[in-house]
Short mmCIF file of C-alpha atoms in Angstrom, two decimals:
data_model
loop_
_atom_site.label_atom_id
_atom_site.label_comp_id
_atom_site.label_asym_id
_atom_site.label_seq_id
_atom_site.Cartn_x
_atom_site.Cartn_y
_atom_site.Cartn_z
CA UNK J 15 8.18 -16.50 6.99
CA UNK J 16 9.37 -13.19 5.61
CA UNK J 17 11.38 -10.94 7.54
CA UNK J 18 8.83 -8.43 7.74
CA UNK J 19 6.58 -10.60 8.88
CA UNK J 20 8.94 -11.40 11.67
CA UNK J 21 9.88 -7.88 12.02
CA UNK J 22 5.99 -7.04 13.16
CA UNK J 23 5.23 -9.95 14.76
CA UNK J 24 8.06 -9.08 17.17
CA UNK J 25 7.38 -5.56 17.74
CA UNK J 26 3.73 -6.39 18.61
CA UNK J 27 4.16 -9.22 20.54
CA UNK J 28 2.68 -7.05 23.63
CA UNK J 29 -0.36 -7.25 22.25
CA UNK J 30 -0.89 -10.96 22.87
CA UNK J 31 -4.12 -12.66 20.82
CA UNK J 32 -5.31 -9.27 20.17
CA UNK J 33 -4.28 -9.15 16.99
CA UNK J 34 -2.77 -11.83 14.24
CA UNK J 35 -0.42 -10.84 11.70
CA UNK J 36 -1.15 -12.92 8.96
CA UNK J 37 0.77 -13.37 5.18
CA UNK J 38 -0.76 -14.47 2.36
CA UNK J 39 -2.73 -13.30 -0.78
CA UNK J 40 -4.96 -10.30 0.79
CA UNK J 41 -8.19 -11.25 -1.47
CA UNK J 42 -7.66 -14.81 0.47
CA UNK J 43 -6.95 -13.89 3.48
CA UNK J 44 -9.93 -11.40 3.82
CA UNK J 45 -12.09 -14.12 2.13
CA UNK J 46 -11.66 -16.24 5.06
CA UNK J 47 -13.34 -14.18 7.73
CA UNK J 48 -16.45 -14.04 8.59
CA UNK J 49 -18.64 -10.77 8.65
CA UNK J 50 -18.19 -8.20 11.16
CA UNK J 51 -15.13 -10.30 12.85
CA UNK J 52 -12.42 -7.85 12.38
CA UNK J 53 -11.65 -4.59 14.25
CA UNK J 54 -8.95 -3.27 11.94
CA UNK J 55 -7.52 -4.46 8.89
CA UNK J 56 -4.43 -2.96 8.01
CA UNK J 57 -2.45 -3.03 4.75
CA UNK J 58 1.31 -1.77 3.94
CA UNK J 59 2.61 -1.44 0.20
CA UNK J 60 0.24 -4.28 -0.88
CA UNK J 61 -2.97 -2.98 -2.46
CA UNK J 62 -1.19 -1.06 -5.15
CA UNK J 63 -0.30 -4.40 -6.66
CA UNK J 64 -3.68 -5.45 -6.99
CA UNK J 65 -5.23 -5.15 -10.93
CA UNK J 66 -7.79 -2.95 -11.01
CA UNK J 67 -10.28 -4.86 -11.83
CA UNK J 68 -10.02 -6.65 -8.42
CA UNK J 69 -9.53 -3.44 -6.32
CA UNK J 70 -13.42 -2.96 -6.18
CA UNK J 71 -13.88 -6.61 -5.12
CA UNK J 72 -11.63 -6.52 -2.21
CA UNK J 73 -12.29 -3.50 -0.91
CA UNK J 74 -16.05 -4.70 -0.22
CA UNK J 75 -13.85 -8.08 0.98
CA UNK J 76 -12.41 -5.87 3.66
CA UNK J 77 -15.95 -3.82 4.22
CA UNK J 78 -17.85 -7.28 4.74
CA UNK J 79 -15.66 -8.66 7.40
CA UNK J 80 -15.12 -5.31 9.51
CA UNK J 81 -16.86 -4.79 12.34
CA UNK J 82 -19.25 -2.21 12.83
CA UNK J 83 -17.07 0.97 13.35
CA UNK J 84 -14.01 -0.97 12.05
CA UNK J 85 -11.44 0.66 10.77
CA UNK J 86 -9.22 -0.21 7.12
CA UNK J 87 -6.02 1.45 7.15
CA UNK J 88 -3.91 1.19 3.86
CA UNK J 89 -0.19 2.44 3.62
CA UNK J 90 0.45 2.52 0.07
CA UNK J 91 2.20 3.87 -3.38
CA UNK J 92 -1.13 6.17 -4.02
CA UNK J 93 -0.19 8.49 -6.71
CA UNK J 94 -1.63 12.29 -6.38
CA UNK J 95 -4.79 12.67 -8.26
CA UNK J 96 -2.96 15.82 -10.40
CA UNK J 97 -1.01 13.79 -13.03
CA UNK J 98 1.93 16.69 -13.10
CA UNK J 99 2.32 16.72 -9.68
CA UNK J 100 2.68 12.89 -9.63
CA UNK J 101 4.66 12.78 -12.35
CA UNK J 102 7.20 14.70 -9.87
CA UNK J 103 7.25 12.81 -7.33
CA UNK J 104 7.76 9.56 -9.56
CA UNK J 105 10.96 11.94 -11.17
CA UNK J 106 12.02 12.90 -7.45
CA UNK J 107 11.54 9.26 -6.37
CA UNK J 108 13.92 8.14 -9.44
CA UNK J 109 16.28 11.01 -8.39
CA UNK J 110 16.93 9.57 -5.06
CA UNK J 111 17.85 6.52 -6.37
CA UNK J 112 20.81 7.55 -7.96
CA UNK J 113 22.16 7.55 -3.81
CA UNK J 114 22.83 3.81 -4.63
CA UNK J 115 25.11 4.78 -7.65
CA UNK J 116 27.56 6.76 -4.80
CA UNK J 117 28.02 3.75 -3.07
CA UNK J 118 28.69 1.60 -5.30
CA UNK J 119 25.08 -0.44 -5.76
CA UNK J 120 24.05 0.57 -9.25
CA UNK J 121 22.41 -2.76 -9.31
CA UNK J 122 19.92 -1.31 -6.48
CA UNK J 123 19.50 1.79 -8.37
CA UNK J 124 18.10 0.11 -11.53
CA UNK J 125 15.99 -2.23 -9.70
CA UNK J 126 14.04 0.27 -7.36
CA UNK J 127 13.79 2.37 -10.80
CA UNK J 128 12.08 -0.74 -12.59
CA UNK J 129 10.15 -1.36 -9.63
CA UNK J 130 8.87 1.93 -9.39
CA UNK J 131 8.04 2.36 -12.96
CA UNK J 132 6.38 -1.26 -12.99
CA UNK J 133 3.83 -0.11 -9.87
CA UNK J 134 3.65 3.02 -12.16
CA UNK J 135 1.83 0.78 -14.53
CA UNK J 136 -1.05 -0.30 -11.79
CA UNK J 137 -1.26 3.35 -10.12
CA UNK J 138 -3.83 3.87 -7.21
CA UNK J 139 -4.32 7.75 -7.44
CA UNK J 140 -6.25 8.98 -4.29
CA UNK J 141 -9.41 9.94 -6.04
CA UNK J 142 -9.91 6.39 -7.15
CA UNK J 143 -8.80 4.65 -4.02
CA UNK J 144 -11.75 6.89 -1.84
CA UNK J 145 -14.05 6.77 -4.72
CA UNK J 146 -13.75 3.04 -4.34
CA UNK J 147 -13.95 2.97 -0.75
CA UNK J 148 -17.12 5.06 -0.78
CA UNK J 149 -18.32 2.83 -2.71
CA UNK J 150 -17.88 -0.24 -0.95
CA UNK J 151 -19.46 1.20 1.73
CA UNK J 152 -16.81 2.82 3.99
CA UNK J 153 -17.31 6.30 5.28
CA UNK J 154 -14.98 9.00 6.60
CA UNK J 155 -12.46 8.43 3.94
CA UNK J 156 -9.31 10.68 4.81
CA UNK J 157 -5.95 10.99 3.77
CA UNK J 158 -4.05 12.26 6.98
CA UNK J 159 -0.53 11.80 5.62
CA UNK J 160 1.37 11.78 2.32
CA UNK J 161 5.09 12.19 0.87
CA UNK J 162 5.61 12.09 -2.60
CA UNK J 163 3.71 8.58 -4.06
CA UNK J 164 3.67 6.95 0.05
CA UNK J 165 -0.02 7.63 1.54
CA UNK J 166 -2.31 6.54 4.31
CA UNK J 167 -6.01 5.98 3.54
#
């Protein structure tokens, strides 16, 4: 188990068997449920990894197995839809790397960098993630917080 997995299961342990924390491939994991059994299904810095191709496909994974009035909530690298104004925040993002350098962690610097530039190469911008989403099905698509490439949808 992940420390992030043990990190959340922790800090919602309150909440009993109302909700289950699961790890695993998301395509799988949504695959398993049946329709309408989920409330919420919740996502952080996952989808963005997910080929293209197969974005479509599980979104209407995650729209088949929500419950009528269900909510999807995905916390993600979504680049901005203007390509300048991403190509900023990917340039500011890079910037603030160069903290590691100060400190002596160059080795952190150039890895964040080459992750950053390798998620670069499967961008979600935030026309295409709601255009999907419409399109599977969901409705009221919103983005109600951004900084620089991090977004909720």
């Amino acid at each position: 188990m992940t420390e992030m997995v043990k990190q959340t299961r922790s800090r919602l342990a309150d909440e009993g068997d109302r909700l289950d924390v699961l790890r695993g491939d998301v395509a799988e994991v949504a695959a398993a449920f049946d329709d309408c059994s989920v409330d919420v299904f919740a996502s952080a810095f996952t989808l963005h990894h997910i080929e293209k191709g197969r974005r479509e496909q599980l979104f209407g994974e995650i729209f088949r197995i929500l419950s009528p009035g269900g909510l999807f909530v995905n916390a993600d690298k979504i680049a901005r839809d203007d390509d300048e104004l991403h190509k900023r925040d990917l340039r500011e993002q890079l910037d603030a790397f160069q903290v590691f350098d100060s400190v002596r962690r160059e080795g952190l610097r150039q890895a964040w960098s080459a992750h950053y530039l390798e998620d670069d190469r499967t961008r979600l911008d935030e026309g295409a993630h709601k255009r999907l989403l419409t399109t599977s099905g969901f409705v009221a698509v919103s983005c109600p917080w951004r900084e620089r490439m991090e977004a909720i949808i």
